[in-house]
GROMACS .gro file of C-alpha atoms in nm:
model
  494
    1ALA     CA    1  -0.053  -2.324   0.847
    2PRO     CA    2  -0.277  -2.379   1.151
    3ALA     CA    3  -0.642  -2.282   1.131
    4GLY     CA    4  -0.696  -1.911   1.195
    5ILE     CA    5  -0.355  -1.811   1.060
    6GLN     CA    6  -0.353  -1.613   0.736
    7VAL     CA    7  -0.044  -1.657   0.516
    8LEU     CA    8   0.057  -1.400   0.253
    9MET     CA    9   0.348  -1.384   0.009
   10SER     CA   10   0.497  -1.153  -0.250
   11ALA     CA   11   0.341  -1.346  -0.538
   12THR     CA   12   0.106  -1.286  -0.828
   13GLN     CA   13  -0.112  -1.590  -0.757
   14SER     CA   14  -0.218  -1.776  -0.442
   15THR     CA   15  -0.450  -2.062  -0.349
   16TYR     CA   16  -0.572  -2.200  -0.017
   17LEU     CA   17  -0.681  -2.560   0.036
   18GLU     CA   18  -0.896  -2.524   0.346
   19GLU     CA   19  -0.935  -2.895   0.419
   20GLU     CA   20  -0.556  -2.933   0.424
   21GLY     CA   21  -0.471  -2.591   0.566
   22VAL     CA   22  -0.222  -2.543   0.280
   23TYR     CA   23  -0.135  -2.216   0.104
   24GLN     CA   24   0.032  -2.221  -0.237
   25PHE     CA   25   0.193  -1.924  -0.412
   26TYR     CA   26   0.321  -1.856  -0.761
   27MET     CA   27   0.519  -1.563  -0.905
   28GLU     CA   28   0.498  -1.555  -1.282
   29TYR     CA   29   0.779  -1.301  -1.329
   30PRO     CA   30   1.149  -1.338  -1.250
   31VAL     CA   31   1.243  -1.146  -0.936
   32PRO     CA   32   1.565  -1.124  -0.731
   33ALA     CA   33   1.569  -1.342  -0.420
   34TYR     CA   34   1.569  -1.050  -0.176
   35LEU     CA   35   1.216  -0.958  -0.290
   36VAL     CA   36   1.067  -1.292  -0.186
   37ALA     CA   37   0.891  -1.258   0.149
   38LEU     CA   38   0.635  -1.445   0.356
   39VAL     CA   39   0.413  -1.335   0.647
   40ALA     CA   40   0.173  -1.531   0.865
   41GLY     CA   41  -0.053  -1.409   1.143
   42ASP     CA   42  -0.394  -1.293   1.258
   43LEU     CA   43  -0.454  -1.085   0.947
   44ILE     CA   44  -0.776  -0.966   0.788
   45HIS     CA   45  -0.821  -0.751   0.479
   46ALA     CA   46  -1.030  -0.481   0.316
   47ASP     CA   47  -1.030  -0.353  -0.040
   48ILE     CA   48  -0.914   0.009  -0.074
   49GLY     CA   49  -0.916   0.033  -0.453
   50PRO     CA   50  -0.979  -0.166  -0.773
   51ARG     CA   51  -0.643  -0.345  -0.747
   52SER     CA   52  -0.541  -0.282  -0.386
   53ARG     CA   53  -0.629  -0.407  -0.041
   54VAL     CA   54  -0.480  -0.366   0.303
   55TRP     CA   55  -0.404  -0.653   0.539
   56ALA     CA   56  -0.367  -0.592   0.911
   57GLU     CA   57  -0.448  -0.729   1.253
   58PRO     CA   58  -0.816  -0.665   1.337
   59CYS     CA   59  -0.737  -0.381   1.578
   60LEU     CA   60  -0.547  -0.191   1.306
   61LEU     CA   61  -0.759  -0.249   1.000
   62PRO     CA   62  -1.007   0.040   1.048
   63THR     CA   63  -0.722   0.291   1.078
   64ALA     CA   64  -0.545   0.150   0.772
   65ILE     CA   65  -0.866   0.175   0.569
   66SER     CA   66  -0.934   0.532   0.674
   67LYS     CA   67  -0.580   0.642   0.589
   68LEU     CA   68  -0.544   0.468   0.252
   69SER     CA   69  -0.885   0.413   0.096
   70GLY     CA   70  -0.873   0.546  -0.260
   71MET     CA   71  -0.523   0.684  -0.217
   72VAL     CA   72  -0.316   0.394  -0.350
   73GLU     CA   73  -0.504   0.389  -0.680
   74ARG     CA   74  -0.440   0.763  -0.714
   75TRP     CA   75  -0.067   0.708  -0.663
   76LEU     CA   76  -0.051   0.408  -0.897
   77THR     CA   77  -0.230   0.603  -1.169
   78ALA     CA   78   0.011   0.894  -1.132
   79ALA     CA   79   0.308   0.657  -1.148
   80GLU     CA   80   0.172   0.486  -1.460
   81SER     CA   81   0.131   0.822  -1.633
   82LEU     CA   82   0.502   0.882  -1.575
   83TYR     CA   83   0.667   0.543  -1.614
   84GLY     CA   84   0.429   0.313  -1.798
   85PRO     CA   85   0.191   0.033  -1.698
   86TYR     CA   86   0.201  -0.124  -1.353
   87ILE     CA   87   0.308  -0.480  -1.436
   88TRP     CA   88   0.249  -0.668  -1.109
   89GLY     CA   89  -0.130  -0.693  -1.120
   90ARG     CA   90  -0.219  -0.618  -0.759
   91TYR     CA   91  -0.068  -0.367  -0.518
   92ASP     CA   92  -0.158  -0.482  -0.167
   93ILE     CA   93  -0.015  -0.366   0.165
   94VAL     CA   94   0.035  -0.564   0.484
   95PHE     CA   95   0.088  -0.379   0.812
   96LEU     CA   96   0.328  -0.554   1.046
   97PRO     CA   97   0.380  -0.519   1.423
   98PRO     CA   98   0.580  -0.226   1.565
   99SER     CA   99   0.879  -0.458   1.620
  100PHE     CA  100   0.927  -0.504   1.244
  101PRO     CA  101   1.289  -0.386   1.210
  102ILE     CA  102   1.257  -0.161   0.904
  103VAL     CA  103   1.005   0.098   0.794
  104ALA     CA  104   0.887  -0.063   0.472
  105MET     CA  105   0.986  -0.315   0.206
  106GLU     CA  106   0.884  -0.313  -0.158
  107ASN     CA  107   0.808  -0.682  -0.215
  108PRO     CA  108   0.621  -0.721  -0.547
  109CYS     CA  109   0.240  -0.731  -0.521
  110LEU     CA  110   0.255  -0.696  -0.142
  111THR     CA  111   0.432  -0.406   0.030
  112PHE     CA  112   0.540  -0.482   0.386
  113ILE     CA  113   0.515  -0.177   0.612
  114ILE     CA  114   0.541  -0.108   0.983
  115SER     CA  115   0.214  -0.029   1.158
  116SER     CA  116   0.372   0.259   1.355
  117ILE     CA  117   0.379   0.469   1.039
  118LEU     CA  118  -0.001   0.493   1.050
  119GLU     CA  119   0.046   0.763   1.315
  120SER     CA  120   0.183   1.012   1.063
  121ASP     CA  121  -0.018   1.089   0.750
  122GLU     CA  122   0.269   1.256   0.568
  123PHE     CA  123   0.530   0.989   0.643
  124LEU     CA  124   0.274   0.723   0.545
  125ILE     CA  125   0.216   0.901   0.214
  126ILE     CA  126   0.587   0.931   0.139
  127ASP     CA  127   0.676   0.577   0.246
  128VAL     CA  128   0.397   0.408   0.051
  129ILE     CA  129   0.464   0.619  -0.260
  130HIS     CA  130   0.833   0.528  -0.230
  131GLU     CA  131   0.739   0.159  -0.231
  132VAL     CA  132   0.501   0.218  -0.524
  133ALA     CA  133   0.795   0.371  -0.714
  134HIS     CA  134   0.998   0.056  -0.644
  135SER     CA  135   0.748  -0.137  -0.854
  136TRP     CA  136   0.936   0.012  -1.149
  137PHE     CA  137   1.277   0.090  -0.997
  138GLY     CA  138   1.404  -0.200  -0.788
  139ASN     CA  139   1.143  -0.465  -0.863
  140ALA     CA  140   1.114  -0.451  -1.243
  141VAL     CA  141   1.477  -0.340  -1.288
  142THR     CA  142   1.712  -0.425  -1.003
  143ASN     CA  143   2.067  -0.330  -0.908
  144ALA     CA  144   2.293  -0.624  -0.984
  145THR     CA  145   2.502  -0.589  -0.667
  146TRP     CA  146   2.459  -0.444  -0.320
  147GLU     CA  147   2.747  -0.209  -0.404
  148GLU     CA  148   2.515  -0.012  -0.633
  149MET     CA  149   2.197   0.010  -0.430
  150TRP     CA  150   2.156   0.371  -0.543
  151LEU     CA  151   2.034   0.233  -0.877
  152SER     CA  152   1.726   0.116  -0.694
  153GLU     CA  153   1.697   0.366  -0.409
  154GLY     CA  154   1.814   0.681  -0.589
  155LEU     CA  155   1.583   0.619  -0.884
  156ALA     CA  156   1.292   0.520  -0.658
  157THR     CA  157   1.340   0.836  -0.452
  158TYR     CA  158   1.344   1.047  -0.768
  159ALA     CA  159   1.031   0.871  -0.897
  160GLN     CA  160   0.862   0.909  -0.558
  161ARG     CA  161   0.916   1.285  -0.573
  162ARG     CA  162   0.788   1.307  -0.928
  163ILE     CA  163   0.472   1.126  -0.813
  164THR     CA  164   0.426   1.352  -0.508
  165THR     CA  165   0.477   1.659  -0.725
  166GLU     CA  166   0.203   1.537  -0.959
  167THR     CA  167  -0.038   1.458  -0.673
  168TYR     CA  168   0.048   1.709  -0.397
  169GLY     CA  169   0.238   1.990  -0.571
  170ALA     CA  170   0.598   2.106  -0.592
  171ALA     CA  171   0.597   2.290  -0.256
  172PHE     CA  172   0.522   1.971  -0.061
  173THR     CA  173   0.788   1.778  -0.254
  174CYS     CA  174   1.047   2.050  -0.191
  175LEU     CA  175   0.967   2.052   0.181
  176GLU     CA  176   1.015   1.675   0.208
  177THR     CA  177   1.336   1.696   0.004
  178ALA     CA  178   1.473   1.975   0.224
  179PHE     CA  179   1.406   1.766   0.534
  180ARG     CA  180   1.585   1.463   0.384
  181LEU     CA  181   1.883   1.662   0.255
  182ASP     CA  182   1.921   1.817   0.600
  183ALA     CA  183   1.943   1.464   0.736
  184LEU     CA  184   2.201   1.374   0.469
  185HIS     CA  185   2.428   1.660   0.573
  186ARG     CA  186   2.381   1.565   0.938
  187GLN     CA  187   2.498   1.214   0.857
  188MET     CA  188   2.793   1.360   0.665
  189LYS     CA  189   2.904   1.554   0.973
  190LEU     CA  190   2.889   1.237   1.181
  191LEU     CA  191   3.087   1.029   0.931
  192GLY     CA  192   3.328   1.280   0.780
  193GLU     CA  193   3.343   1.374   0.413
  194ASP     CA  194   3.607   1.114   0.328
  195ASN     CA  195   3.412   0.817   0.458
  196PRO     CA  196   3.394   0.548   0.185
  197VAL     CA  197   3.027   0.470   0.257
  198SER     CA  198   2.943   0.813   0.114
  199LYS     CA  199   3.031   0.688  -0.235
  200LEU     CA  200   2.751   0.580  -0.466
  201GLN     CA  201   2.961   0.285  -0.582
  202VAL     CA  202   3.061   0.152  -0.242
  203LYS     CA  203   3.313  -0.130  -0.229
  204LEU     CA  204   3.171  -0.417  -0.027
  205GLU     CA  205   3.491  -0.535   0.138
  206PRO     CA  206   3.511  -0.882   0.295
  207GLY     CA  207   3.349  -0.885   0.636
  208VAL     CA  208   3.131  -0.578   0.571
  209ASN     CA  209   2.760  -0.628   0.636
  210PRO     CA  210   2.558  -0.511   0.334
  211SER     CA  211   2.304  -0.365   0.577
  212ASN     CA  212   2.560  -0.097   0.662
  213LEU     CA  213   2.517   0.034   0.307
  214MET     CA  214   2.155   0.124   0.387
  215ASN     CA  215   2.227   0.489   0.452
  216LEU     CA  216   2.110   0.826   0.330
  217PHE     CA  217   2.383   0.849   0.065
  218THR     CA  218   2.222   0.556  -0.117
  219TYR     CA  219   1.892   0.743  -0.116
  220GLU     CA  220   1.966   1.115  -0.121
  221LYS     CA  221   2.302   1.135  -0.295
  222GLY     CA  222   2.162   0.885  -0.543
  223TYR     CA  223   1.855   1.106  -0.582
  224CYS     CA  224   2.070   1.415  -0.641
  225PHE     CA  225   2.261   1.238  -0.919
  226VAL     CA  226   1.937   1.125  -1.086
  227TYR     CA  227   1.795   1.476  -1.047
  228TYR     CA  228   2.112   1.616  -1.208
  229LEU     CA  229   2.065   1.381  -1.504
  230SER     CA  230   1.704   1.500  -1.537
  231GLN     CA  231   1.820   1.862  -1.539
  232LEU     CA  232   2.060   1.792  -1.824
  233CYS     CA  233   1.751   1.706  -2.032
  234GLY     CA  234   1.602   2.051  -1.980
  235ASP     CA  235   1.252   1.923  -1.908
  236PRO     CA  236   1.169   1.651  -1.651
  237ARG     CA  237   0.912   1.509  -1.893
  238HIS     CA  238   1.191   1.426  -2.136
  239PHE     CA  239   1.364   1.238  -1.856
  240ASP     CA  240   1.036   1.059  -1.777
  241SER     CA  241   1.037   0.937  -2.137
  242PHE     CA  242   1.390   0.806  -2.097
  243LEU     CA  243   1.301   0.623  -1.776
  244ARG     CA  244   1.005   0.456  -1.948
  245ALA     CA  245   1.239   0.336  -2.222
  246TYR     CA  246   1.496   0.224  -1.960
  247ILE     CA  247   1.232   0.017  -1.779
  248GLU     CA  248   1.113  -0.139  -2.102
  249LYS     CA  249   1.467  -0.230  -2.209
  250TYR     CA  250   1.584  -0.383  -1.881
  251LYS     CA  251   1.255  -0.513  -1.739
  252PHE     CA  252   1.302  -0.828  -1.526
  253THR     CA  253   1.680  -0.800  -1.529
  254SER     CA  254   1.955  -0.671  -1.303
  255VAL     CA  255   2.179  -0.383  -1.411
  256VAL     CA  256   2.492  -0.192  -1.318
  257ALA     CA  257   2.542   0.184  -1.327
  258GLN     CA  258   2.705   0.176  -1.669
  259ASP     CA  259   2.389   0.024  -1.817
  260LEU     CA  260   2.184   0.320  -1.693
  261LEU     CA  261   2.436   0.583  -1.800
  262ASP     CA  262   2.498   0.430  -2.144
  263SER     CA  263   2.124   0.413  -2.204
  264PHE     CA  264   2.088   0.774  -2.094
  265LEU     CA  265   2.354   0.901  -2.336
  266ASN     CA  266   2.219   0.688  -2.621
  267PHE     CA  267   1.865   0.819  -2.558
  268PHE     CA  268   1.991   1.178  -2.567
  269PRO     CA  269   2.258   1.182  -2.845
  270GLU     CA  270   2.283   1.562  -2.828
  271LEU     CA  271   2.398   1.531  -2.465
  272LYS     CA  272   2.644   1.263  -2.565
  273GLU     CA  273   2.786   1.498  -2.829
  274GLN     CA  274   2.825   1.766  -2.561
  275CYS     CA  275   3.025   1.515  -2.348
  276VAL     CA  276   2.809   1.591  -2.043
  277GLU     CA  277   2.954   1.280  -1.877
  278SER     CA  278   3.289   1.461  -1.857
  279LYS     CA  279   3.175   1.809  -1.751
  280ALA     CA  280   3.441   1.953  -1.519
  281GLY     CA  281   3.353   1.897  -1.155
  282LEU     CA  282   3.038   1.702  -1.244
  283GLU     CA  283   3.185   1.401  -1.419
  284PHE     CA  284   2.969   1.090  -1.399
  285GLU     CA  285   3.270   0.898  -1.267
  286ARG     CA  286   3.311   1.153  -0.990
  287TRP     CA  287   2.944   1.130  -0.898
  288LEU     CA  288   2.985   0.755  -0.860
  289ASN     CA  289   3.320   0.727  -0.685
  290ALA     CA  290   3.394   1.049  -0.498
  291THR     CA  291   3.328   1.057  -0.125
  292GLY     CA  292   3.146   1.347   0.036
  293PRO     CA  293   2.821   1.531  -0.032
  294PRO     CA  294   2.638   1.540  -0.368
  295LEU     CA  295   2.817   1.737  -0.639
  296ALA     CA  296   2.496   1.934  -0.701
  297GLU     CA  297   2.164   1.966  -0.521
  298PRO     CA  298   1.817   2.055  -0.651
  299ASP     CA  299   1.667   2.401  -0.642
  300LEU     CA  300   1.407   2.388  -0.363
  301SER     CA  301   1.283   2.746  -0.391
  302GLN     CA  302   0.934   2.623  -0.485
  303GLY     CA  303   0.899   2.504  -0.128
  304SER     CA  304   0.981   2.840   0.030
  305SER     CA  305   0.620   2.902   0.135
  306LEU     CA  306   0.653   2.600   0.364
  307THR     CA  307   1.020   2.622   0.464
  308ARG     CA  308   1.036   2.997   0.532
  309PRO     CA  309   0.815   2.982   0.847
  310VAL     CA  310   1.043   2.708   0.982
  311GLU     CA  311   1.354   2.919   0.928
  312THR     CA  312   1.187   3.223   1.087
  313LEU     CA  313   1.082   3.034   1.400
  314PHE     CA  314   1.422   2.870   1.436
  315LYS     CA  315   1.591   3.212   1.426
  316LEU     CA  316   1.352   3.345   1.693
  317TRP     CA  317   1.461   3.069   1.929
  318THR     CA  318   1.833   3.078   1.858
  319THR     CA  319   1.910   3.449   1.831
  320GLU     CA  320   2.061   3.597   2.146
  321PRO     CA  321   1.944   3.755   2.361
  322LEU     CA  322   1.625   3.553   2.381
  323ASP     CA  323   1.384   3.845   2.382
  324SER     CA  324   1.137   3.714   2.122
  325VAL     CA  325   0.975   3.432   2.320
  326ALA     CA  326   0.632   3.594   2.295
  327ALA     CA  327   0.649   3.598   1.915
  328ALA     CA  328   0.787   3.245   1.904
  329SER     CA  329   0.533   3.103   2.147
  330SER     CA  330   0.248   3.243   1.940
  331VAL     CA  331   0.327   2.994   1.662
  332ASP     CA  332   0.084   2.702   1.679
  333LEU     CA  333   0.275   2.393   1.566
  334THR     CA  334  -0.048   2.194   1.546
  335LYS     CA  335  -0.133   2.399   1.235
  336TRP     CA  336   0.193   2.303   1.063
  337ARG     CA  337   0.259   2.011   0.832
  338THR     CA  338   0.450   1.723   0.992
  339PHE     CA  339   0.753   1.786   0.770
  340GLN     CA  340   0.764   2.149   0.882
  341THR     CA  341   0.765   2.050   1.248
  342VAL     CA  342   1.030   1.780   1.207
  343LEU     CA  343   1.247   2.021   1.006
  344PHE     CA  344   1.220   2.278   1.288
  345LEU     CA  345   1.302   2.020   1.556
  346ASP     CA  346   1.591   1.882   1.350
  347ARG     CA  347   1.741   2.231   1.333
  348LEU     CA  348   1.711   2.256   1.713
  349LEU     CA  349   1.875   1.914   1.740
  350ASP     CA  350   2.166   2.034   1.529
  351GLY     CA  351   2.208   2.330   1.767
  352SER     CA  352   2.192   2.124   2.086
  353PRO     CA  353   2.293   2.154   2.361
  354LEU     CA  354   2.095   2.477   2.386
  355PRO     CA  355   2.111   2.729   2.672
  356HIS     CA  356   1.907   2.605   2.968
  357GLU     CA  357   1.678   2.908   2.946
  358VAL     CA  358   1.597   2.822   2.584
  359ILE     CA  359   1.520   2.453   2.645
  360LYS     CA  360   1.304   2.542   2.946
  361LYS     CA  361   1.097   2.792   2.749
  362LEU     CA  362   1.075   2.555   2.451
  363SER     CA  363   0.926   2.295   2.681
  364GLU     CA  364   0.680   2.544   2.828
  365CYS     CA  365   0.568   2.651   2.479
  366TYR     CA  366   0.558   2.326   2.287
  367SER     CA  367   0.592   2.014   2.503
  368SER     CA  368   0.218   1.971   2.559
  369GLN     CA  369   0.149   2.035   2.188
  370LEU     CA  370   0.408   1.779   2.084
  371ASP     CA  371   0.272   1.513   2.321
  372SER     CA  372  -0.036   1.472   2.103
  373MET     CA  373   0.157   1.450   1.775
  374ASN     CA  374   0.289   1.149   1.587
  375ALA     CA  375   0.599   0.947   1.674
  376GLU     CA  376   0.815   1.112   1.403
  377ILE     CA  377   0.766   1.444   1.583
  378ARG     CA  378   0.779   1.314   1.940
  379ILE     CA  379   1.109   1.132   1.894
  380ARG     CA  380   1.277   1.452   1.780
  381TRP     CA  381   1.154   1.646   2.081
  382LEU     CA  382   1.272   1.363   2.308
  383GLN     CA  383   1.615   1.369   2.145
  384ILE     CA  384   1.629   1.741   2.224
  385VAL     CA  385   1.532   1.659   2.585
  386VAL     CA  386   1.812   1.400   2.610
  387ARG     CA  387   2.082   1.605   2.440
  388ASN     CA  388   2.004   1.896   2.672
  389ASP     CA  389   1.973   1.684   2.991
  390TYR     CA  390   1.630   1.836   3.050
  391TYR     CA  391   1.515   1.615   3.337
  392PRO     CA  392   1.155   1.746   3.377
  393ASP     CA  393   1.061   1.577   3.046
  394LEU     CA  394   1.277   1.267   3.089
  395TYR     CA  395   0.983   1.052   3.198
  396LYS     CA  396   0.845   1.096   2.847
  397VAL     CA  397   1.158   0.929   2.706
  398ARG     CA  398   1.094   0.623   2.922
  399ARG     CA  399   0.728   0.611   2.823
  400PHE     CA  400   0.819   0.641   2.452
  401LEU     CA  401   1.076   0.358   2.463
  402GLU     CA  402   0.836   0.135   2.654
  403ASN     CA  403   0.586   0.165   2.368
  404GLN     CA  404   0.797   0.197   2.051
  405MET     CA  405   0.978  -0.113   1.927
  406SER     CA  406   1.094  -0.004   1.581
  407ARG     CA  407   1.462   0.065   1.523
  408MET     CA  408   1.381   0.396   1.356
  409TYR     CA  409   1.243   0.523   1.689
  410THR     CA  410   1.462   0.339   1.940
  411ILE     CA  411   1.815   0.361   1.796
  412PRO     CA  412   1.843   0.743   1.785
  413LEU     CA  413   1.726   0.775   2.146
  414TYR     CA  414   1.954   0.501   2.277
  415GLU     CA  415   2.253   0.652   2.095
  416ASP     CA  416   2.180   0.994   2.244
  417LEU     CA  417   2.125   0.852   2.591
  418CYS     CA  418   2.456   0.666   2.576
  419THR     CA  419   2.649   0.962   2.435
  420GLY     CA  420   2.559   1.182   2.732
  421THR     CA  421   2.518   1.126   3.104
  422LEU     CA  422   2.210   0.905   3.092
  423LYS     CA  423   2.353   0.561   3.011
  424SER     CA  424   2.231   0.411   3.340
  425PHE     CA  425   1.882   0.536   3.257
  426ALA     CA  426   1.911   0.373   2.912
  427LEU     CA  427   2.025   0.041   3.061
  428GLU     CA  428   1.733   0.036   3.299
  429ILE     CA  429   1.480   0.089   3.019
  430PHE     CA  430   1.651  -0.172   2.800
  431TYR     CA  431   1.640  -0.436   3.075
  432GLN     CA  432   1.267  -0.375   3.111
  433THR     CA  433   1.182  -0.384   2.740
  434GLN     CA  434   1.438  -0.618   2.579
  435ASN     CA  435   1.199  -0.916   2.545
  436GLN     CA  436   0.965  -0.707   2.331
  437LEU     CA  437   1.238  -0.615   2.079
  438HIS     CA  438   1.320  -0.784   1.751
  439PRO     CA  439   1.640  -0.992   1.803
  440ASN     CA  440   1.839  -0.787   1.550
  441LEU     CA  441   1.734  -0.464   1.717
  442ARG     CA  442   1.812  -0.605   2.061
  443LYS     CA  443   2.163  -0.691   1.941
  444THR     CA  444   2.217  -0.343   1.797
  445ILE     CA  445   2.109  -0.176   2.121
  446GLN     CA  446   2.342  -0.407   2.313
  447GLN     CA  447   2.624  -0.282   2.093
  448ILE     CA  448   2.529   0.080   2.164
  449LEU     CA  449   2.505   0.021   2.539
  450SER     CA  450   2.837  -0.164   2.550
  451GLN     CA  451   3.040   0.119   2.396
  452GLY     CA  452   3.291   0.236   2.656
  453LEU     CA  453   3.145   0.023   2.935
  454ASN     CA  454   3.425  -0.059   3.178
  455PRO     CA  455   3.275  -0.154   3.412
  456LEU     CA  456   2.895  -0.156   3.360
  457PRO     CA  457   2.723   0.133   3.537
  458ALA     CA  458   2.534   0.026   3.847
  459ILE     CA  459   2.158   0.029   3.808
  460ASP     CA  460   1.863  -0.066   4.021
  461THR     CA  461   1.759  -0.406   3.886
  462THR     CA  462   1.475  -0.447   4.133
  463ALA     CA  463   1.251  -0.265   3.886
  464VAL     CA  464   1.329  -0.510   3.604
  465THR     CA  465   1.016  -0.698   3.497
  466THR     CA  466   1.174  -0.961   3.272
  467ASP     CA  467   1.229  -1.320   3.381
  468THR     CA  468   1.582  -1.326   3.237
  469PRO     CA  469   1.896  -1.231   3.427
  470ALA     CA  470   1.965  -0.860   3.421
  471MET     CA  471   2.318  -0.908   3.286
  472VAL     CA  472   2.243  -0.925   2.914
  473LEU     CA  473   2.565  -0.760   2.802
  474GLU     CA  474   2.805  -1.038   2.901
  475ASP     CA  475   2.936  -1.048   2.545
  476LYS     CA  476   2.974  -0.672   2.528
  477VAL     CA  477   3.332  -0.676   2.401
  478SER     CA  478   3.271  -0.913   2.111
  479GLU     CA  479   2.939  -0.750   2.031
  480ALA     CA  480   3.093  -0.403   2.018
  481THR     CA  481   3.357  -0.509   1.772
  482ASN     CA  482   3.122  -0.695   1.538
  483GLY     CA  483   3.061  -0.439   1.266
  484ALA     CA  484   2.933  -0.083   1.268
  485ILE     CA  485   2.632   0.016   1.474
  486SER     CA  486   2.347   0.208   1.322
  487LEU     CA  487   2.393   0.573   1.245
  488ARG     CA  488   2.213   0.834   1.451
  489ASP     CA  489   1.934   1.039   1.294
  490VAL     CA  490   1.891   0.801   1.005
  491ASN     CA  491   1.539   0.701   0.902
  492VAL     CA  492   1.508   0.532   0.565
  493SER     CA  493   1.262   0.305   0.396
  494ALA     CA  494   1.374   0.010   0.192
   0.00000   0.00000   0.00000
């Protein structure tokens, strides 16, 4: 690498020969190929714990240190108490530019994570803990095929929530789970309950992009199945013991679902004798191969102290006639947890379009509050603005898309803009920002913009600041037919 460029890799050992400018890396454990990753750039580091450091561009490093110093060790220690020793030596984190196309990736020894997530403390906590959990579920033991990604993601999500319960309490974990399950049901409404991608054992037909299997079913339906297995044990600590034994048995190998389920029944012979795998309506085979929502969901009543205020405020805004604005406007969202605010806004999104009087008063009460909040909150308010054609706040949509380059923030807004009456507005913003986007994201947005275009809407190209011709959708027909576009309202980590 050239002088001044720092190179990092998901490896247990590294050396740098300064006189030659050569980096060498070695991974002493067997890992699947998809976990091998390399990054090079203007990166500097700081230690944040006895076995952890953060890497980031100089302008970001102070923020990363302040958010994570001492925290990663706390999470690793909690995970080890549940699932056994951390086997990878170091747990470092590298923060990547906002154009990095996914939220985070669990590469061994070095988690890759998007710098945008530093805006939100709670999403940062959840996303990093999720990647910590992958050190056991996904990295040490890996799903053998892309058709069973839930073996990695469902187990990692379950482990993540066990870790957050140990470190932040059950109420916080229940709030985060409620928010994610809401998103799962929203995705179900979009897809339909008979959609084959809602199976845990999805069939990867020829021509299907494995990336299309990265959906909330893999995470949340997988989590619900794992949670159901834990409930069969009676005590989650008994299930923790099983998972430790499962990791020890299959460490550094790839498995299929039957390996997990056979190990589970062998570990709990009394459950095997009860034939729990064949319990009517909850058969393991049905969990794996039935389309639709999870067959059972967790009891989230321990989170009621955090979810009840959300439900109360939502009812104040959606009960007709709207005569409770004073009570609703007295709620200070800046005092809420991020997950409470996003849950409230998601409920409003589900109810959109709202009566004009409601959206106007919502803006008067909350728009200025929301402007100062993190991107996870702002994008939801902007989706409400778009779905309700609320033009006074539309300039904020433009400003947001000019500054956010991650697919988790851009795709939902572009899909909403193109579903309604604002496609010309979306095209204009895209022409201005396309050169800043990751190529894969640019292609996805082209697909979204090309849906139903015949002909292209006229726009004012005089405002375009790129040096490339404005007509970037010349292949709109072939692009639109090349696989499924991303699903609205979906935000997942790897």
